[in-house]
Amino acid sequence: MPDDQPLPTPLLERLAALLGPRGILTEAADLEPHLADWRALYHGKTPCVLRPASTQELAEAVKLCAAAGAPLVPQGGNTSMVGGGVPDEGGRQIVVSLARLNRVRDIDPLDMTMTAEAGVVLKAAQDAAAEAGCLFPLSLGAEGTATIGGVLSTNAGGNTTVRYGNARELMLGLEVVLPDGQIWHGLRRLRKDNTGYALRHLFVGAEGTLGFITAAVLRLFPRPRESEVALCIVRDEDAALALFRRVRDRDETAVRAFEYMSGTGVELYRTQIEGGAVPLTGGAHYVLVDLASSRPDAGLRPLMEAVLEEALEAGEVLDATIAESEAQRAALWRIREEHPEAQKREGASVKNDVSVPVSRTPELIQHSSAALKALIPGSRPVPFGHLGDGNIHMNLQQPPGMAAAEFLARSHDIMDTVNEIVRELGGSFSAEHGIGRLKTDMMESWRGGAELDVMRRVKAAIDPLGLMNPGKVLP
Ligand code: FAD
Ligand code: MLT
Ligand code: ZN
């Protein structure tokens, strides 16, 4: 059916009959929260939001939609930073929320696995693991809203990738509803399974363009018994990297997170977030070091103290504080986790979620900051993030006093400026947020040729009608 034709009324009636009143939303006020992304970059339209209660219901709904040629947009917590989970402005794309598939089906502390449905909120998955005496280690600022289906579909990274890997590394098996409505029952919990192409890995990071993830088998880990968190002011970006090396060289297994923040970002936290107290102020560069171990006698405190002492003597660390309680650890982490919210409250900002080899992070921050200040005088670079993974959020805050729209009109210049430097440093233009709608136009120049060609053929093979999340990922 042509893209500009409205969807046939019988389809909506059939979907309503299949899913019942709780399973389909059509009132404008109910649709609204599903139409705009977290950053309010996009505002789309949809005839309805489907909310199936089970995998089977979703599969039946997908069959009806496929027969009618209706495009579908999977949505989890709608915290995408690249507009991945919202429909376009055309009004034909049907949003499918996985929110009601929210059961933790099984936890096995011997296999160290959890089987969770797509709509389980990440924090709820962490809590369920903790109740069973285990750890589900994926952790990010949006964990109170983002869902298992969403974090897998974007292959989310977050704060603990340096230790546990990205979402992909935490997944053993998947259940998927394919674009024709078939269900693929791939919920295997095997550590070894070399049986042809690893299909499950195609759906992780596909951002909903190949099908719906409805459930997953996730890896669990032993719970940490000891942890230490320190906030440090470091001399500069090179000193931040030197500190990472120092701590890693002492005990690589102890590093749970290693996060960089700029003085500008910490100051935004202090001024924009309620109760935004910072124990060390006045620094230009900050690092948050988080050590954790499941061994009760790991000796993390002496380890942290020894590393910081060495780094102070070397002039890399200028000042540091180690949290003395769980409450203090949470307070230090809050400074880092509230960075996106603080940036949002300060006004318009442009995000550059980029990665480079870890060794090149100082150059990335230094060169990009200088180039961005030259591009838009008065603008404020706010680099922060996962230094231990080489993933820096090279974000730019508007100049005070500039109209937000005027600043945002320069978004592509800003992203191009950073990306040019990222390319020189051998990095990637999207480290963990994905492509969504925001970065599709970058795919040709970064992934063009054989790589994009194969991606297009995979898409055509699995979703020949092109109904899954059109306009996302592939240009
Ligand atoms: P949504 O935003 O709803 O969807 C994301 C994409 O996945 C869309 O393309 C959607 O169509 C698709 N999708 C969703 N569910 C399914 C499904 N069941 N099957 C198939 N496709 C599906 N990301 C990081 O990686 N690291 C961070 O540190 C990080 N920090 C963040 C902090 C804040 C404050 C915010 C707002 C976001 C942050 N993000 C981060 C981005 C975001 O949280 C992640 O991309 C997250 O994985 C999205 O999960 P979600 O459930 O909200 O998915
Ligand atoms: C984070 O790590 O907090 C987010 O991924 C970064 C961002 O909001 O730019
Ligand atoms: Zn991040």
Coordinates of C-alpha atoms in Angstrom, one line a residue, residues 32-416:
E32 CA 0.9 11.9 23.2
P33 CA 3.6 10.3 25.5
H34 CA 4.4 7.9 22.7
L35 CA 4.9 10.4 20.0
A36 CA 8.0 12.5 21.1
D37 CA 11.4 11.3 22.1
W38 CA 13.2 12.1 25.4
R39 CA 15.1 15.0 23.8
A40 CA 12.0 16.3 22.0
L41 CA 13.9 16.4 18.7
Y42 CA 11.0 14.6 16.9
H43 CA 7.2 14.7 17.2
G44 CA 5.4 12.1 15.1
K45 CA 1.9 10.9 14.5
T46 CA 0.2 7.5 14.8
P47 CA -3.3 6.1 14.3
C48 CA -3.0 4.0 17.5
V49 CA -0.6 2.5 20.1
L50 CA -0.8 -1.2 20.4
R51 CA -0.1 -2.7 23.9
P52 CA -0.2 -6.5 23.5
A53 CA -0.2 -8.5 26.7
S54 CA 1.7 -11.6 25.4
T55 CA 4.1 -12.7 22.8
Q56 CA 1.2 -14.6 21.1
E57 CA -1.0 -11.6 21.0
L58 CA 1.8 -9.5 19.5
A59 CA 2.4 -12.2 16.8
E60 CA -1.3 -12.2 15.8
A61 CA -1.3 -8.4 15.7
V62 CA 1.9 -8.4 13.5
K63 CA 0.2 -10.8 11.1
L64 CA -2.8 -8.5 10.7
C65 CA -0.5 -5.5 10.2
A66 CA 1.7 -7.3 7.7
A67 CA -1.4 -8.4 5.7
A68 CA -2.5 -4.7 5.6
G69 CA 0.9 -3.3 4.8
A70 CA 1.0 -1.3 8.1
P71 CA 4.4 -0.1 9.3
L72 CA 5.3 -0.8 12.9
V73 CA 7.5 1.1 15.4
P74 CA 8.5 -0.9 18.5
Q75 CA 8.7 1.1 21.7
G76 CA 10.1 0.3 25.1
G77 CA 10.7 3.1 27.7
N78 CA 11.1 5.7 24.9
T79 CA 14.4 6.9 26.3
S80 CA 16.2 6.7 23.0
M81 CA 18.7 9.5 22.4
V82 CA 18.4 9.2 18.6
G83 CA 14.7 9.3 18.1
G84 CA 14.6 5.5 17.5
G85 CA 11.2 4.7 19.2
V86 CA 8.9 7.3 17.8
P87 CA 6.9 7.3 14.6
D88 CA 7.4 9.7 11.7
E89 CA 5.0 12.6 10.9
G90 CA 3.1 10.7 8.2
G91 CA 0.5 9.3 10.5
R92 CA 0.5 5.7 9.2
Q93 CA 3.2 4.1 11.5
I94 CA 1.7 2.2 14.3
V95 CA 3.5 2.4 17.6
V96 CA 3.8 -1.0 19.4
S97 CA 4.6 -0.7 23.1
L98 CA 6.0 -3.7 24.8
A99 CA 5.2 -2.3 28.3
R100 CA 2.7 -5.1 29.2
L101 CA 5.2 -7.8 28.5
N102 CA 6.8 -7.2 31.9
R103 CA 7.3 -10.5 33.6
V104 CA 10.6 -11.9 34.9
R105 CA 9.8 -15.4 33.8
D106 CA 12.7 -17.2 35.5
I107 CA 15.9 -16.7 37.5
D108 CA 18.4 -19.5 37.9
P109 CA 21.2 -18.8 40.4
L110 CA 23.1 -21.9 39.4
D111 CA 23.0 -21.2 35.6
M112 CA 23.3 -17.6 36.5
T113 CA 20.6 -16.6 34.1
M114 CA 17.4 -14.5 34.1
T115 CA 14.7 -14.8 31.5
A116 CA 12.9 -11.5 31.3
E117 CA 10.3 -10.1 29.0
A118 CA 11.0 -7.1 26.8
G119 CA 8.9 -4.7 28.8
V120 CA 10.7 -5.3 32.1
V121 CA 12.2 -2.0 33.2
L122 CA 16.0 -2.3 33.6
K123 CA 15.9 -1.3 37.3
A124 CA 13.3 -4.0 37.9
A125 CA 15.5 -6.6 36.3
Q126 CA 18.4 -5.4 38.5
D127 CA 16.2 -5.6 41.6
A128 CA 14.9 -9.1 40.7
A129 CA 18.5 -10.3 40.2
A130 CA 19.5 -8.8 43.6
E131 CA 16.6 -10.5 45.3
A132 CA 17.9 -13.8 44.0
G133 CA 21.4 -13.0 45.4
C134 CA 22.8 -12.2 42.0
L135 CA 23.8 -9.1 39.9
F136 CA 22.5 -8.0 36.6
P137 CA 25.2 -5.4 35.9
L138 CA 23.9 -3.2 33.0
S139 CA 23.5 0.3 34.5
L140 CA 22.7 3.6 32.9
G141 CA 21.1 6.9 33.8
A142 CA 17.7 5.9 32.3
E143 CA 17.5 2.6 34.1
G144 CA 14.3 3.6 35.9
T145 CA 12.5 3.8 32.5
A146 CA 14.5 2.0 29.8
T147 CA 13.4 -1.6 29.2
I148 CA 15.1 -4.9 28.5
G149 CA 13.8 -4.9 24.9
G150 CA 15.1 -1.4 24.5
V151 CA 18.6 -1.9 25.9
L152 CA 19.0 -5.0 23.8
S153 CA 17.7 -3.4 20.7
T154 CA 20.1 -0.5 21.0
N155 CA 22.9 -2.7 22.4
A156 CA 23.2 -0.2 25.3
G157 CA 26.5 0.3 27.0
G158 CA 26.3 2.6 30.1
N159 CA 28.5 2.8 33.1
T160 CA 29.7 -0.8 33.6
T161 CA 30.7 -1.8 30.1
V162 CA 34.4 -1.5 31.1
R163 CA 33.8 -4.5 33.3
Y164 CA 30.8 -6.5 32.0
G165 CA 30.6 -5.5 28.3
N166 CA 27.6 -4.0 26.4
A167 CA 24.1 -5.4 26.5
R168 CA 25.0 -7.8 23.7
E169 CA 27.6 -9.5 25.9
L170 CA 24.9 -10.0 28.6
M171 CA 22.5 -11.9 26.4
L172 CA 22.4 -15.7 25.8
G173 CA 19.1 -16.2 24.0
L174 CA 16.1 -14.4 22.6
E175 CA 12.5 -14.8 21.8
V176 CA 11.5 -12.7 18.7
V177 CA 8.4 -11.9 16.8
L178 CA 9.4 -11.7 13.2
P179 CA 8.0 -9.1 10.7
D180 CA 5.6 -11.8 9.2
G181 CA 4.3 -12.7 12.7
Q182 CA 6.3 -15.9 13.2
I183 CA 7.7 -16.5 16.6
W184 CA 11.3 -17.5 16.9
H185 CA 11.8 -19.4 20.2
G186 CA 15.5 -18.8 20.8
L187 CA 15.4 -18.6 24.6
R188 CA 18.4 -20.9 25.0
R189 CA 20.6 -20.4 28.1
L190 CA 23.7 -22.0 26.8
R191 CA 27.2 -20.7 27.2
K192 CA 28.3 -22.7 24.1
D193 CA 26.1 -23.0 21.0
N194 CA 27.8 -23.0 17.7
T195 CA 24.9 -24.0 15.4
G196 CA 25.1 -21.8 12.3
Y197 CA 24.7 -18.1 12.1
A198 CA 24.3 -16.4 15.5
L199 CA 20.9 -15.0 14.7
R200 CA 20.3 -13.6 18.2
H201 CA 23.1 -11.1 17.6
L202 CA 21.3 -9.7 14.5
F203 CA 18.4 -8.5 16.6
V204 CA 20.6 -7.0 19.3
G205 CA 21.4 -3.5 18.1
A206 CA 19.0 -3.7 15.2
E207 CA 16.9 -0.9 16.8
G208 CA 13.6 -2.6 16.0
T209 CA 14.2 -2.8 12.2
L210 CA 14.2 -6.6 12.0
G211 CA 11.5 -7.7 14.4
F212 CA 10.3 -7.5 18.0
I213 CA 12.4 -8.8 20.9
T214 CA 9.8 -10.2 23.3
A215 CA 12.0 -11.9 25.9
A216 CA 15.6 -12.6 26.6
V217 CA 17.9 -14.9 28.6
L218 CA 20.3 -12.6 30.4
R219 CA 23.6 -13.4 32.1
L220 CA 23.8 -12.8 35.8
F221 CA 27.0 -12.4 38.0
P222 CA 27.9 -12.7 41.6
R223 CA 26.9 -9.7 43.7
P224 CA 29.7 -7.4 44.8
R225 CA 30.4 -7.7 48.5
E226 CA 32.8 -4.8 48.6
S227 CA 32.8 -1.5 46.7
E228 CA 34.7 1.8 46.8
V229 CA 33.9 5.0 44.9
A230 CA 36.2 8.0 44.6
L231 CA 35.7 11.4 43.0
C232 CA 39.0 13.0 41.8
I233 CA 40.0 16.3 40.3
V234 CA 42.6 15.4 37.8
R235 CA 45.2 17.7 36.1
D236 CA 43.9 17.3 32.6
E237 CA 42.6 14.6 30.2
D238 CA 46.0 12.9 29.9
A239 CA 46.1 12.6 33.7
A240 CA 42.6 11.0 33.6
L241 CA 43.8 8.4 31.2
A242 CA 47.0 7.8 33.3
L243 CA 44.8 7.3 36.4
F244 CA 42.8 4.7 34.4
R245 CA 45.9 2.9 33.5
R246 CA 47.3 3.0 37.1
V247 CA 44.1 1.5 38.6
R248 CA 43.7 -1.1 35.8
D249 CA 47.4 -2.2 36.1
R250 CA 47.0 -2.8 39.8
D251 CA 43.8 -5.0 39.5
E252 CA 41.9 -5.0 36.2
T253 CA 39.2 -7.1 37.7
A254 CA 38.4 -4.5 40.4
V255 CA 37.4 -1.7 38.0
R256 CA 33.6 -1.5 37.7
A257 CA 33.4 1.9 36.2
F258 CA 35.7 4.7 35.2
E259 CA 33.9 7.9 34.2
Y260 CA 35.2 11.3 33.1
M261 CA 33.4 14.6 33.7
S262 CA 34.4 18.2 32.8
G263 CA 34.3 21.1 35.2
T264 CA 31.6 22.6 33.1
G265 CA 29.4 19.5 33.4
V266 CA 29.9 19.3 37.2
E267 CA 29.0 23.0 37.5
L268 CA 25.8 22.4 35.5
Y269 CA 25.0 19.6 37.9
R270 CA 25.6 21.9 40.9
T271 CA 23.4 24.7 39.6
Q272 CA 20.6 22.8 37.8
I273 CA 19.9 19.7 39.9
E274 CA 18.1 20.0 43.3
G275 CA 20.4 19.2 46.1
G276 CA 23.3 19.1 43.6
A277 CA 26.1 19.1 46.2
V278 CA 29.7 18.5 45.0
P279 CA 32.3 17.7 47.6
L280 CA 35.2 18.9 45.4
T281 CA 34.6 22.1 43.5
G282 CA 36.7 24.3 41.2
G283 CA 38.2 21.5 39.1
A284 CA 38.4 21.6 35.3
H285 CA 38.5 17.8 34.9
Y286 CA 36.9 15.1 37.2
V287 CA 37.0 11.3 37.3
L288 CA 34.7 8.9 39.1
V289 CA 36.5 5.7 40.0
D290 CA 34.3 2.8 41.0
L291 CA 35.8 -0.5 42.3
A292 CA 33.8 -3.6 43.2
S293 CA 34.5 -7.2 44.0
S294 CA 32.4 -10.2 44.9
R295 CA 35.3 -11.3 47.2
P296 CA 34.7 -10.3 50.8
D297 CA 38.4 -9.8 51.5
A298 CA 39.2 -8.0 48.2
G299 CA 41.1 -5.1 49.9
L300 CA 39.6 -2.5 47.7
R301 CA 40.1 0.4 50.2
P302 CA 43.9 0.0 50.4
L303 CA 43.9 -0.5 46.6
M304 CA 42.0 2.8 46.0
E305 CA 44.2 4.7 48.6
A306 CA 47.4 3.4 47.1
V307 CA 46.5 4.3 43.5
L308 CA 45.3 7.8 44.5
E309 CA 48.4 8.4 46.6
E310 CA 50.7 7.4 43.7
A311 CA 48.6 9.6 41.3
L312 CA 48.7 12.6 43.7
E313 CA 52.5 12.2 44.0
A314 CA 52.8 12.1 40.2
G315 CA 50.7 15.3 39.9
E316 CA 48.0 13.5 38.0
V317 CA 45.3 13.8 40.7
L318 CA 45.0 17.2 42.4
D319 CA 42.4 16.3 45.0
A320 CA 40.2 13.3 45.8
T321 CA 37.6 12.1 48.1
I322 CA 36.6 8.5 48.8
A323 CA 32.9 7.8 49.8
E324 CA 32.5 6.5 53.4
S325 CA 29.0 5.0 53.1
E326 CA 26.5 3.7 50.6
A327 CA 24.7 7.1 50.8
Q328 CA 28.0 8.9 49.9
R329 CA 28.7 6.5 47.1
A330 CA 25.2 7.2 45.6
A331 CA 25.7 10.9 46.0
L332 CA 29.0 10.8 44.0
W333 CA 27.3 8.7 41.3
R334 CA 24.4 11.2 41.2
I335 CA 26.8 13.9 40.0
R336 CA 27.6 11.8 36.9
E337 CA 24.2 10.3 36.3
E338 CA 22.4 13.6 36.3
H339 CA 24.6 15.1 33.6
P340 CA 22.0 14.5 30.8
E341 CA 19.2 16.1 32.9
A342 CA 21.4 19.0 34.0
Q343 CA 22.2 19.7 30.3
K344 CA 18.6 19.5 29.4
R345 CA 17.6 22.0 32.0
E346 CA 20.4 24.4 31.1
G347 CA 19.0 24.9 27.6
A348 CA 19.6 23.4 24.1
S349 CA 22.5 21.0 23.7
V350 CA 23.8 18.8 20.9
K351 CA 24.9 15.3 21.7
N352 CA 27.9 13.6 20.2
D353 CA 28.0 10.0 21.4
V354 CA 31.3 9.0 20.0
S355 CA 34.1 6.5 20.7
V356 CA 37.8 6.2 19.9
P357 CA 40.5 3.8 21.0
V358 CA 40.9 4.4 24.8
S359 CA 44.4 5.7 24.2
R360 CA 43.1 8.5 22.0
T361 CA 40.4 9.9 24.4
P362 CA 42.5 12.9 25.6
E363 CA 43.0 14.0 22.0
L364 CA 39.3 13.5 21.3
I365 CA 38.3 15.8 24.2
Q366 CA 41.0 18.4 23.6
H367 CA 40.7 18.7 19.8
S368 CA 36.9 18.6 19.8
S369 CA 36.5 21.1 22.5
A370 CA 38.8 23.6 20.7
A371 CA 37.1 23.0 17.4
L372 CA 33.6 23.4 18.8
K373 CA 34.5 26.7 20.6
A374 CA 35.9 28.0 17.4
L375 CA 32.8 26.9 15.4
I376 CA 30.3 28.6 17.8
P377 CA 31.9 31.2 19.9
G378 CA 30.5 31.2 23.5
S379 CA 29.3 27.6 23.2
R380 CA 30.3 25.3 26.1
P381 CA 31.7 21.9 25.5
V382 CA 30.5 19.4 28.1
P383 CA 32.5 16.2 27.5
F384 CA 31.7 13.4 29.9
G385 CA 31.2 9.7 30.0
H386 CA 32.7 6.3 29.8
L387 CA 36.4 7.0 29.5
G388 CA 37.3 3.4 30.3
D389 CA 35.6 2.3 27.1
G390 CA 36.9 5.2 25.0
N391 CA 33.2 6.5 24.8
I392 CA 33.0 10.2 25.5
H393 CA 29.8 12.1 25.2
M394 CA 31.3 15.1 23.4
N395 CA 28.2 17.2 24.0
L396 CA 27.9 20.9 23.3
Q397 CA 25.8 23.4 25.3
Q398 CA 24.4 26.5 23.6
P399 CA 26.0 29.9 24.4
P400 CA 24.0 31.6 27.1
G401 CA 21.7 34.1 25.5
M402 CA 21.6 32.5 22.1
A403 CA 18.1 31.4 20.9
A404 CA 17.8 27.6 21.3
A405 CA 16.4 27.2 17.7
E406 CA 19.4 29.2 16.3
F407 CA 21.8 26.9 18.1
L408 CA 20.0 23.7 17.1
A409 CA 20.0 24.8 13.5
R410 CA 23.8 24.3 13.7
S411 CA 23.4 20.7 15.0
H412 CA 24.8 19.1 11.8
D413 CA 27.8 21.4 11.7
I414 CA 28.5 20.6 15.3
M415 CA 28.2 16.8 14.7
D416 CA 30.3 17.0 11.5

